[in-house]
Short mmCIF file of C-alpha atoms and ligand atoms in Angstrom, two decimals:
data_model
loop_
_atom_site.label_atom_id
_atom_site.label_comp_id
_atom_site.label_asym_id
_atom_site.label_seq_id
_atom_site.Cartn_x
_atom_site.Cartn_y
_atom_site.Cartn_z
CA MET A 1 -29.05 -16.62 15.74
CA ASN A 2 -26.90 -15.27 13.66
CA PRO A 3 -24.12 -14.49 14.94
CA ALA A 4 -23.49 -12.00 13.07
CA ALA A 5 -25.84 -10.67 13.43
CA GLU A 6 -25.70 -10.70 17.35
CA ARG A 7 -24.75 -7.87 19.08
CA ILE A 8 -21.65 -7.93 21.29
CA ASP A 9 -20.21 -6.26 24.29
CA PHE A 10 -18.08 -3.07 23.11
CA SER A 11 -16.25 -2.15 26.15
CA ALA A 12 -13.23 -3.88 25.10
CA SER A 13 -12.86 -2.25 22.27
CA LEU A 14 -14.33 1.72 23.37
CA GLY A 15 -11.52 1.35 26.45
CA TYR A 16 -8.75 0.17 23.30
CA ALA A 17 -9.73 3.84 21.67
CA GLY A 18 -9.29 5.18 25.10
CA PHE A 19 -13.39 6.35 25.42
CA LEU A 20 -13.71 4.46 28.98
CA GLY A 21 -10.43 5.95 29.97
CA GLU A 22 -8.74 2.70 30.99
CA SER A 23 -5.36 2.20 30.83
CA ARG A 24 -4.26 1.16 27.17
CA LYS A 25 -2.18 -1.33 28.53
CA ASN A 26 -5.70 -3.78 30.33
CA ALA A 27 -7.72 -2.06 26.64
CA VAL A 28 -5.42 -3.81 25.43
CA ALA A 29 -5.10 -7.44 26.90
CA GLU A 30 -9.29 -7.45 27.24
CA VAL A 31 -9.36 -6.76 23.92
CA SER A 32 -6.85 -9.72 23.15
CA ARG A 33 -9.04 -12.00 25.23
CA ALA A 34 -11.81 -11.09 23.42
CA ALA A 35 -10.50 -12.03 19.83
CA ASN A 36 -9.11 -15.11 21.03
CA ARG A 37 -13.28 -16.20 22.97
CA LYS A 38 -14.30 -15.40 19.01
CA LEU A 39 -11.46 -17.11 16.88
CA LYS A 40 -12.40 -20.70 19.03
CA GLU A 41 -15.61 -19.88 17.77
CA ASN A 42 -14.54 -20.48 14.18
CA MET A 43 -16.03 -17.82 13.54
CA LYS A 44 -15.91 -16.82 9.51
CA ARG A 45 -12.94 -13.84 8.96
CA VAL A 46 -12.91 -11.47 6.38
CA TYR A 47 -9.43 -9.72 4.86
CA LEU A 48 -10.18 -6.40 3.57
CA ASP A 49 -6.60 -4.78 4.55
CA ASN A 50 -4.89 -5.78 0.67
CA ASN A 51 -3.33 -2.20 1.04
CA ALA A 52 -1.56 -3.88 4.20
CA THR A 53 -1.15 -6.84 2.67
CA THR A 54 -2.16 -10.02 0.19
CA GLN A 55 -2.62 -13.28 1.69
CA LEU A 56 0.21 -15.65 -0.96
CA ALA A 57 -1.48 -17.21 -4.38
CA PRO A 58 -1.36 -20.99 -3.66
CA GLU A 59 0.68 -20.51 -6.96
CA VAL A 60 3.15 -18.76 -6.07
CA PHE A 61 3.37 -21.18 -3.06
CA GLU A 62 4.33 -23.97 -4.40
CA ALA A 63 6.00 -22.62 -7.97
CA MET A 64 8.30 -21.60 -4.44
CA ARG A 65 9.24 -24.43 -2.41
CA PRO A 66 11.71 -26.50 -4.11
CA TYR A 67 14.03 -23.42 -3.74
CA TRP A 68 13.49 -24.17 -0.31
CA LEU A 69 13.68 -27.48 -0.70
CA GLU A 70 16.40 -28.62 -3.04
CA ASP A 71 16.83 -26.09 -5.12
CA TYR A 72 19.28 -24.18 -2.77
CA GLY A 73 22.22 -22.81 -4.02
CA ASN A 74 23.52 -19.78 -3.84
CA ALA A 75 23.11 -17.69 -7.66
CA SER A 76 26.66 -16.37 -7.68
CA SER A 77 28.04 -20.37 -7.25
CA ILE A 78 29.27 -21.76 -10.69
CA HIS A 79 27.94 -25.53 -9.49
CA TRP A 80 24.56 -27.08 -10.85
CA PHE A 81 23.23 -25.74 -7.40
CA GLY A 82 23.72 -22.36 -7.49
CA GLN A 83 22.43 -22.13 -11.55
CA ARG A 84 19.06 -23.90 -11.02
CA ALA A 85 19.22 -21.07 -8.75
CA LYS A 86 20.69 -18.60 -10.84
CA ALA A 87 18.25 -19.70 -13.89
CA ALA A 88 14.66 -19.30 -11.58
CA MET A 89 16.14 -15.53 -10.37
CA GLU A 90 16.18 -15.08 -14.31
CA LYS A 91 12.98 -16.35 -15.19
CA ALA A 92 11.02 -14.75 -12.21
CA ARG A 93 13.61 -11.13 -13.77
CA GLU A 94 11.15 -11.89 -16.96
CA GLN A 95 8.36 -12.17 -15.35
CA VAL A 96 8.28 -8.83 -13.75
CA ALA A 97 9.56 -7.10 -16.96
CA ARG A 98 7.33 -8.25 -18.78
CA LEU A 99 5.16 -6.41 -15.41
CA LEU A 100 5.90 -3.43 -16.31
CA ASN A 101 6.71 -3.67 -19.72
CA ALA A 102 10.08 -3.23 -19.37
CA ARG A 103 13.98 -4.71 -20.04
CA ALA A 104 14.64 -8.17 -18.01
CA SER A 105 18.43 -6.69 -17.54
CA GLU A 106 16.33 -3.23 -15.77
CA ILE A 107 15.62 -4.89 -12.98
CA VAL A 108 17.17 -5.85 -9.56
CA PHE A 109 15.13 -6.90 -7.04
CA THR A 110 15.59 -5.79 -3.49
CA SER A 111 14.15 -6.45 -0.38
CA GLY A 112 10.56 -5.16 -0.70
CA GLY A 113 9.00 -1.79 -1.14
CA THR A 114 10.52 -0.05 1.48
CA GLU A 115 14.28 -0.88 0.39
CA SER A 116 13.25 0.46 -3.50
CA ASP A 117 11.70 4.24 -2.50
CA ASN A 118 14.66 4.27 -0.16
CA ALA A 119 17.64 2.70 -3.59
CA ALA A 120 15.70 5.44 -6.13
CA LEU A 121 16.19 9.00 -3.75
CA PHE A 122 19.25 8.36 -2.24
CA GLY A 123 21.42 6.53 -5.09
CA ILE A 124 19.97 9.69 -7.69
CA VAL A 125 20.63 11.90 -5.20
CA GLU A 126 24.56 10.44 -4.27
CA ALA A 127 24.89 10.00 -7.45
CA ALA A 128 24.11 13.41 -9.26
CA ARG A 129 26.28 15.88 -10.01
CA GLY A 130 26.72 19.56 -7.96
CA GLU A 131 26.69 20.96 -4.36
CA ARG A 132 22.95 22.38 -4.62
CA LYS A 133 20.42 19.30 -5.10
CA HIS A 134 17.14 19.77 -4.60
CA VAL A 135 14.00 16.82 -5.39
CA VAL A 136 10.28 17.23 -5.81
CA SER A 137 7.65 14.73 -3.63
CA THR A 138 4.64 14.95 -2.78
CA ALA A 139 2.76 15.69 0.57
CA ILE A 140 0.68 12.23 0.05
CA GLU A 141 3.69 9.87 -0.56
CA HIS A 142 4.30 6.92 1.63
CA HIS A 143 6.76 7.13 4.34
CA ALA A 144 9.69 4.75 2.39
CA VAL A 145 9.74 7.60 0.30
CA LEU A 146 8.51 10.69 2.75
CA ASN A 147 10.97 9.33 5.32
CA ALA A 148 14.01 9.15 2.32
CA ALA A 149 13.44 12.89 1.30
CA LYS A 150 13.39 14.00 5.05
CA ALA A 151 16.60 12.29 6.24
CA LEU A 152 18.11 13.54 2.35
CA GLU A 153 16.84 17.05 4.09
CA LYS A 154 19.22 16.23 7.23
CA ARG A 155 21.94 15.95 4.04
CA GLY A 156 21.70 19.28 3.14
CA VAL A 157 19.10 18.66 -0.32
CA SER A 158 16.21 20.69 -0.60
CA VAL A 159 13.23 18.65 -0.93
CA THR A 160 9.70 20.22 -2.53
CA TYR A 161 6.16 18.70 -1.39
CA VAL A 162 4.02 19.90 -3.63
CA ARG A 163 0.42 19.66 -1.92
CA VAL A 164 -2.70 17.65 -3.84
CA GLY A 165 -6.03 18.54 -4.14
CA ALA A 166 -9.28 17.82 -2.47
CA GLY A 167 -9.27 14.28 -4.47
CA GLY A 168 -6.13 13.89 -3.12
CA VAL A 169 -4.63 14.26 -6.92
CA VAL A 170 -1.55 15.98 -7.88
CA ASP A 171 -1.46 18.46 -10.32
CA PRO A 172 0.98 18.31 -12.90
CA ALA A 173 1.62 22.35 -13.33
CA ASP A 174 2.47 22.01 -9.22
CA ILE A 175 4.91 20.07 -9.89
CA GLU A 176 6.09 21.39 -12.68
CA ARG A 177 5.48 25.16 -11.01
CA ALA A 178 8.41 22.88 -7.85
CA LEU A 179 10.71 22.23 -11.20
CA ARG A 180 14.14 24.05 -10.35
CA PRO A 181 17.59 24.21 -12.66
CA GLU A 182 19.10 21.89 -9.19
CA THR A 183 16.33 20.21 -9.53
CA VAL A 184 17.38 15.96 -10.09
CA LEU A 185 15.08 14.08 -8.97
CA ILE A 186 11.34 13.67 -9.62
CA SER A 187 9.57 11.25 -6.75
CA VAL A 188 5.19 10.71 -7.23
CA MET A 189 3.55 7.38 -5.79
CA HIS A 190 1.40 5.73 -8.76
CA ALA A 191 -1.93 4.76 -6.32
CA ASN A 192 -2.10 5.96 -2.93
CA ASN A 193 -2.39 3.19 -0.27
CA GLU A 194 -4.39 4.59 1.57
CA LEU A 195 -7.08 6.70 -0.95
CA GLY A 196 -5.69 4.22 -4.24
CA THR A 197 -5.76 7.94 -5.77
CA ILE A 198 -3.84 7.38 -9.29
CA GLN A 199 -1.51 10.39 -9.90
CA PRO A 200 -1.22 11.38 -13.84
CA LEU A 201 2.53 9.65 -14.40
CA GLU A 202 2.63 10.26 -17.60
CA GLU A 203 1.90 14.22 -17.20
CA ILE A 204 4.05 14.25 -14.58
CA GLY A 205 6.56 12.12 -17.07
CA ARG A 206 6.13 14.10 -20.25
CA LEU A 207 7.64 17.22 -17.89
CA ALA A 208 10.54 14.84 -16.47
CA GLY A 209 11.94 14.10 -19.75
CA GLU A 210 11.22 17.30 -21.35
CA ARG A 211 13.99 19.19 -19.01
CA ASP A 212 16.41 15.92 -18.38
CA ILE A 213 15.33 15.29 -14.48
CA TYR A 214 15.14 11.52 -13.39
CA PHE A 215 11.52 10.65 -12.54
CA HIS A 216 10.63 7.70 -9.27
CA THR A 217 7.62 6.07 -9.34
CA ASP A 218 6.90 4.43 -5.59
CA ALA A 219 3.97 2.04 -7.92
CA VAL A 220 4.13 -0.25 -4.63
CA GLN A 221 0.06 -0.16 -4.93
CA SER A 222 -1.05 -0.22 -8.09
CA ALA A 223 1.94 -2.64 -10.07
CA GLY A 224 -0.15 -6.25 -10.05
CA LYS A 225 -3.31 -4.34 -9.40
CA ILE A 226 -3.85 -1.80 -12.81
CA PRO A 227 -1.67 -1.84 -15.98
CA VAL A 228 1.60 -0.32 -15.52
CA ASP A 229 4.21 0.34 -18.63
CA VAL A 230 7.04 2.44 -17.87
CA GLY A 231 7.57 3.73 -21.24
CA ARG A 232 4.47 4.94 -20.75
CA LEU A 233 4.63 6.83 -17.81
CA GLY A 234 8.12 8.09 -18.78
CA VAL A 235 9.45 6.82 -15.30
CA ASP A 236 12.57 5.86 -14.92
CA MET A 237 12.44 4.15 -12.00
CA LEU A 238 9.77 2.28 -10.43
CA SER A 239 9.40 0.63 -6.85
CA LEU A 240 7.53 -2.19 -6.00
CA SER A 241 6.51 -5.13 -4.12
CA ALA A 242 5.61 -9.17 -3.96
CA HIS A 243 3.47 -8.84 -0.93
CA LYS A 244 1.04 -6.22 -2.53
CA LEU A 245 0.23 -8.76 -5.04
CA HIS A 246 -0.65 -11.59 -3.80
CA GLY A 247 3.40 -13.08 -3.46
CA PRO A 248 5.55 -13.39 -0.56
CA LYS A 249 6.54 -10.80 2.47
CA GLY A 250 10.51 -9.18 2.10
CA VAL A 251 10.61 -8.96 -1.71
CA GLY A 252 10.91 -6.38 -4.22
CA ALA A 253 12.41 -4.50 -7.53
CA LEU A 254 13.15 -1.15 -8.57
CA TYR A 255 12.81 -1.09 -12.01
CA ILE A 256 16.22 1.14 -13.12
CA ARG A 257 16.08 2.65 -17.13
CA LYS A 258 18.80 2.05 -18.97
CA GLY A 259 21.33 4.35 -18.81
CA THR A 260 19.82 5.63 -15.65
CA ILE A 261 23.59 6.67 -12.65
CA LEU A 262 22.39 5.51 -9.72
CA ARG A 263 24.52 5.09 -6.74
CA PRO A 264 23.78 1.38 -4.72
CA LEU A 265 22.37 1.80 -0.92
CA MET A 266 24.93 -0.29 -0.26
CA HIS A 267 28.06 -2.02 -0.34
CA GLY A 268 29.03 -5.72 -1.46
CA GLY A 269 29.90 -8.69 -3.59
CA HIS A 270 28.77 -7.56 -7.55
CA HIS A 271 25.17 -9.14 -7.33
CA GLU A 272 22.71 -7.29 -9.81
CA ARG A 273 25.73 -5.95 -11.77
CA ASP A 274 26.24 -3.94 -9.76
CA ARG A 275 23.59 -2.15 -8.54
CA ARG A 276 22.06 -4.82 -5.56
CA PRO A 277 25.30 -6.13 -3.62
CA GLY A 278 24.12 -9.20 -1.18
CA THR A 279 22.99 -13.15 -1.75
CA GLU A 280 19.76 -12.69 -2.90
CA ASN A 281 16.70 -14.15 -1.80
CA VAL A 282 15.99 -16.89 -4.49
CA ALA A 283 12.82 -17.98 -3.30
CA GLY A 284 10.69 -15.02 -2.66
CA ILE A 285 11.81 -14.10 -6.65
CA VAL A 286 11.27 -16.71 -7.33
CA GLY A 287 7.58 -16.21 -5.77
CA LEU A 288 7.68 -12.47 -6.67
CA GLY A 289 8.27 -13.37 -10.66
CA VAL A 290 5.01 -16.23 -10.57
CA ALA A 291 2.95 -13.04 -8.20
CA ALA A 292 4.06 -10.49 -11.22
CA GLU A 293 2.92 -13.39 -13.86
CA LEU A 294 -0.73 -14.58 -11.98
CA GLY A 295 -1.51 -10.21 -11.47
CA LEU A 296 -0.50 -9.92 -15.22
CA ALA A 297 -2.79 -12.41 -15.71
CA HIS A 298 -5.53 -11.83 -14.31
CA MET A 299 -5.73 -8.24 -14.72
CA PRO A 300 -8.36 -8.17 -17.46
CA GLU A 301 -11.48 -10.15 -15.70
CA GLU A 302 -9.48 -8.76 -12.35
CA LEU A 303 -10.06 -5.14 -12.32
CA ASP A 304 -13.78 -4.67 -13.20
CA ARG A 305 -14.65 -8.39 -11.20
CA VAL A 306 -13.08 -6.58 -8.37
CA ALA A 307 -14.43 -3.07 -9.01
CA ALA A 308 -17.48 -3.94 -9.65
CA LEU A 309 -16.82 -5.74 -5.33
CA ARG A 310 -16.28 -2.27 -4.31
CA ASP A 311 -18.66 -0.32 -5.41
CA ARG A 312 -21.00 -2.29 -3.79
CA LEU A 313 -19.33 -2.86 -0.76
CA GLU A 314 -19.18 0.95 -0.57
CA ALA A 315 -22.48 2.21 -2.18
CA GLY A 316 -24.69 -0.49 -0.30
CA ILE A 317 -22.17 1.30 3.28
CA LEU A 318 -23.60 4.52 2.05
CA GLU A 319 -26.90 3.21 2.32
CA ARG A 320 -27.44 1.88 4.87
CA VAL A 321 -25.01 4.53 7.29
CA PRO A 322 -26.18 8.24 7.14
CA ARG A 323 -23.15 10.64 7.55
CA VAL A 324 -21.02 8.97 5.87
CA THR A 325 -18.42 10.73 3.46
CA VAL A 326 -15.90 9.00 -0.09
CA ASN A 327 -12.75 9.67 1.19
CA GLY A 328 -10.95 11.67 -2.37
CA ASP A 329 -11.66 11.40 -5.88
CA ARG A 330 -13.39 8.19 -6.73
CA THR A 331 -12.38 8.38 -10.67
CA ARG A 332 -9.55 8.28 -11.00
CA ARG A 333 -9.06 4.93 -8.07
CA LEU A 334 -7.01 1.78 -7.73
CA PRO A 335 -10.24 -0.93 -7.75
CA THR A 336 -9.75 -2.34 -4.67
CA THR A 337 -9.66 0.51 -2.51
CA THR A 338 -12.78 2.21 -0.95
CA ASN A 339 -11.97 5.65 2.20
CA LEU A 340 -14.70 6.46 3.68
CA ALA A 341 -14.80 8.95 6.64
CA PHE A 342 -17.74 7.41 9.32
CA ASP A 343 -18.46 10.96 11.43
CA TYR A 344 -18.43 10.28 14.80
CA ILE A 345 -16.65 7.27 15.19
CA GLU A 346 -13.02 7.07 16.46
CA GLY A 347 -11.38 4.66 13.60
CA GLU A 348 -8.95 2.62 16.40
CA GLY A 349 -12.00 1.78 18.33
CA PHE A 350 -14.21 0.08 15.08
CA VAL A 351 -11.26 -1.25 13.80
CA ILE A 352 -11.05 -3.29 15.96
CA ALA A 353 -14.96 -3.29 16.67
CA MET A 354 -14.99 -4.88 13.45
CA ASP A 355 -12.08 -7.33 13.90
CA LEU A 356 -14.36 -8.60 17.03
CA ARG A 357 -16.84 -9.86 14.28
CA GLY A 358 -14.06 -10.96 11.72
CA ILE A 359 -14.15 -8.71 9.96
CA ALA A 360 -9.94 -6.99 9.27
CA CYS A 361 -10.74 -3.43 8.05
CA SER A 362 -7.82 -0.94 9.19
CA THR A 363 -7.72 3.70 9.72
CA GLY A 364 -5.93 6.18 8.03
CA ALA A 365 -4.60 7.02 10.73
CA ALA A 366 -1.54 5.76 11.94
CA CYS A 367 -0.14 5.22 15.90
CA SER A 368 2.68 6.79 16.72
CA SER A 369 4.25 6.06 19.94
CA GLY A 370 1.31 6.12 21.80
CA SER A 371 -0.80 8.83 20.76
CA LEU A 372 -3.03 8.74 17.58
CA GLU A 373 -1.69 11.27 14.97
CA PRO A 374 -4.03 11.42 12.43
CA SER A 375 -2.79 10.38 8.75
CA HIS A 376 -0.74 12.52 6.55
CA VAL A 377 -2.96 12.12 3.43
CA LEU A 378 -6.08 12.42 4.58
CA SER A 379 -4.78 15.69 6.33
CA ALA A 380 -3.45 16.48 3.22
CA ILE A 381 -6.61 16.79 1.26
CA GLY A 382 -7.18 18.53 3.78
CA LEU A 383 -9.76 17.01 6.55
CA LYS A 384 -10.28 17.81 9.94
CA PRO A 385 -7.80 15.54 12.54
CA GLU A 386 -11.28 14.36 13.66
CA GLN A 387 -11.87 13.52 10.34
CA ALA A 388 -9.03 11.92 9.64
CA ARG A 389 -9.65 10.10 13.24
CA ALA A 390 -13.62 8.68 11.39
CA SER A 391 -11.67 7.05 8.25
CA ILE A 392 -11.98 3.26 7.55
CA ARG A 393 -9.73 1.41 4.24
CA PHE A 394 -10.98 -0.83 2.91
CA SER A 395 -8.73 -2.51 0.69
CA LEU A 396 -10.05 -5.92 -1.87
CA GLY A 397 -7.98 -8.47 -3.13
CA ARG A 398 -8.31 -10.70 -6.16
CA PHE A 399 -9.24 -13.32 -2.86
CA THR A 400 -12.38 -11.01 -1.96
CA THR A 401 -15.58 -12.49 -2.40
CA PRO A 402 -19.37 -11.53 -2.90
CA GLU A 403 -20.03 -13.07 0.52
CA ASP A 404 -17.06 -11.34 2.02
CA ILE A 405 -18.63 -7.62 0.65
CA ASP A 406 -22.69 -9.52 1.97
CA THR A 407 -21.16 -10.11 5.61
CA THR A 408 -19.56 -6.56 5.48
CA LEU A 409 -22.93 -4.99 4.33
CA HIS A 410 -24.47 -6.74 7.03
CA ILE A 411 -23.04 -6.65 10.52
CA LEU A 412 -21.01 -3.45 9.87
CA PRO A 413 -23.75 -0.79 10.44
CA ALA A 414 -24.43 -2.02 13.86
CA VAL A 415 -21.01 -1.35 14.56
CA VAL A 416 -21.18 1.25 13.42
CA GLU A 417 -24.75 2.03 14.97
CA GLN A 418 -22.61 0.44 18.72
CA LEU A 419 -20.22 2.86 18.54
CA ARG A 420 -21.94 5.94 17.67
CA SER A 421 -24.17 5.31 20.40
CA VAL A 422 -21.44 6.38 22.99
CA SER A 423 -20.47 9.36 21.40
CA PRO A 424 -22.30 12.73 22.87
CA HIS A 425 -21.05 14.01 20.42
CA TYR A 426 -23.15 12.19 18.09
CA ARG A 427 -26.27 12.43 19.96
CA SER A 428 -26.41 16.27 20.40
CA ALA A 429 -26.05 16.59 16.73
CA VAL A 430 -29.19 13.77 16.35
CA THR A 431 -31.50 15.65 18.63
CA SER A 432 -30.60 19.22 16.39
CA ASP A 433 -31.22 17.46 13.46
CA LYS A 434 -34.79 16.38 14.92
N1 PLP B 501 4.49 2.38 -0.41
C1 PLP B 501 3.41 1.80 -0.40
C2 PLP B 501 2.62 3.06 -1.33
C3 PLP B 501 3.26 1.37 0.12
O1 PLP B 501 1.91 0.75 0.60
C4 PLP B 501 3.52 0.66 1.31
C5 PLP B 501 3.73 -1.00 2.11
O2 PLP B 501 2.97 -0.44 2.94
C6 PLP B 501 4.99 0.69 0.61
C7 PLP B 501 5.54 1.34 -0.32
C8 PLP B 501 6.49 -0.51 1.63
O3 PLP B 501 6.63 -2.13 1.29
P1 PLP B 501 7.22 -3.34 1.76
O4 PLP B 501 6.05 -3.12 2.61
O5 PLP B 501 7.60 -3.81 1.00
O6 PLP B 501 8.65 -2.08 2.32
#
């Protein structure tokens, strides 16, 4: 018997989701025991959570290796070791610049997307003159931008969070309406991490340019996956993160257009031309550089290959499972991402049930301090809390194979069926349909 087709006991995952009313602690222990048993059976695992993080590309790992072991100098040192590190870092700067069609001197290395976003928002606002300062962003930003904006609000900055339509795409006219004479910054993400929807940056860039307002974009989910050209998009700052493009975790970059005035987030040495103090993570930066180069090199074929796999997964699910809808605009989307609402399932229970079968995906919902808050992105596109909690994100990457999609399509319908079979709401809905 195909182990994938075998039915498994979902009581553990259901308990975890709170359906059986068990204490969460015991349920978690039970789930992890069940997961361990499955691990021991050496099952095939499928990773469909590439928007959370990606597998490190082997070439990236190999490129980084010498900078951990032999070329361990501090890039600020004047001796041979230091100069080796510095040269490697400058090569990486060129590679990242090429990915964005920017100049190497406009790239500042950071600890990742969160730092880049914070550096852009705080940096611009703190450097801006005037008593009253206003920032325009959107309701669907990642928390790295949203919470930075909220922290600015606590410091007296006024922030407008522009709403999006049901498609999860912001209307540039709404951005325009939100602008005020004292607006110092517009920050709109390039691709949304939950829905994959791509925002109309070119139009917003034009609005910002005409009014001399700085424009930042969080391109953490798009860089290395779809073309990103800072000139074409009209952005002054752009955040990216290595671990989303098959590079290492804890390293990223902020593109800062020449002439942009921003105050550094931290105080320290003169690294990164006084724009970001701290000894650089040389190995990580080398990894980011190679990941950027590989992302660019693979892009022409990957755009179609991964979109075809995503479409096959999406169509396969819609064909096999009733009462499923696609969240967000399907045309303006990353090729890697689909977000689906499965009526009458509870997202977290689904993720655990799939994980027990070897498939990693994720909910759109963020779990904060034990209470399940529906995702702010799914709420922003008008989903009811129960629809948001029934939504699952599948995100593919360069290492996703057709076999991964086949395995998922083989396993998923039974998982949904079994979860729905314990939902009284589903049973009554099915009965009333008859
Ligand atoms: N921005 C977006 C859109 C993201 O998806 C993420 C990561 O999930 C971040 C920012 C934060 O990046 P990092 O994990 O490198 O701090």
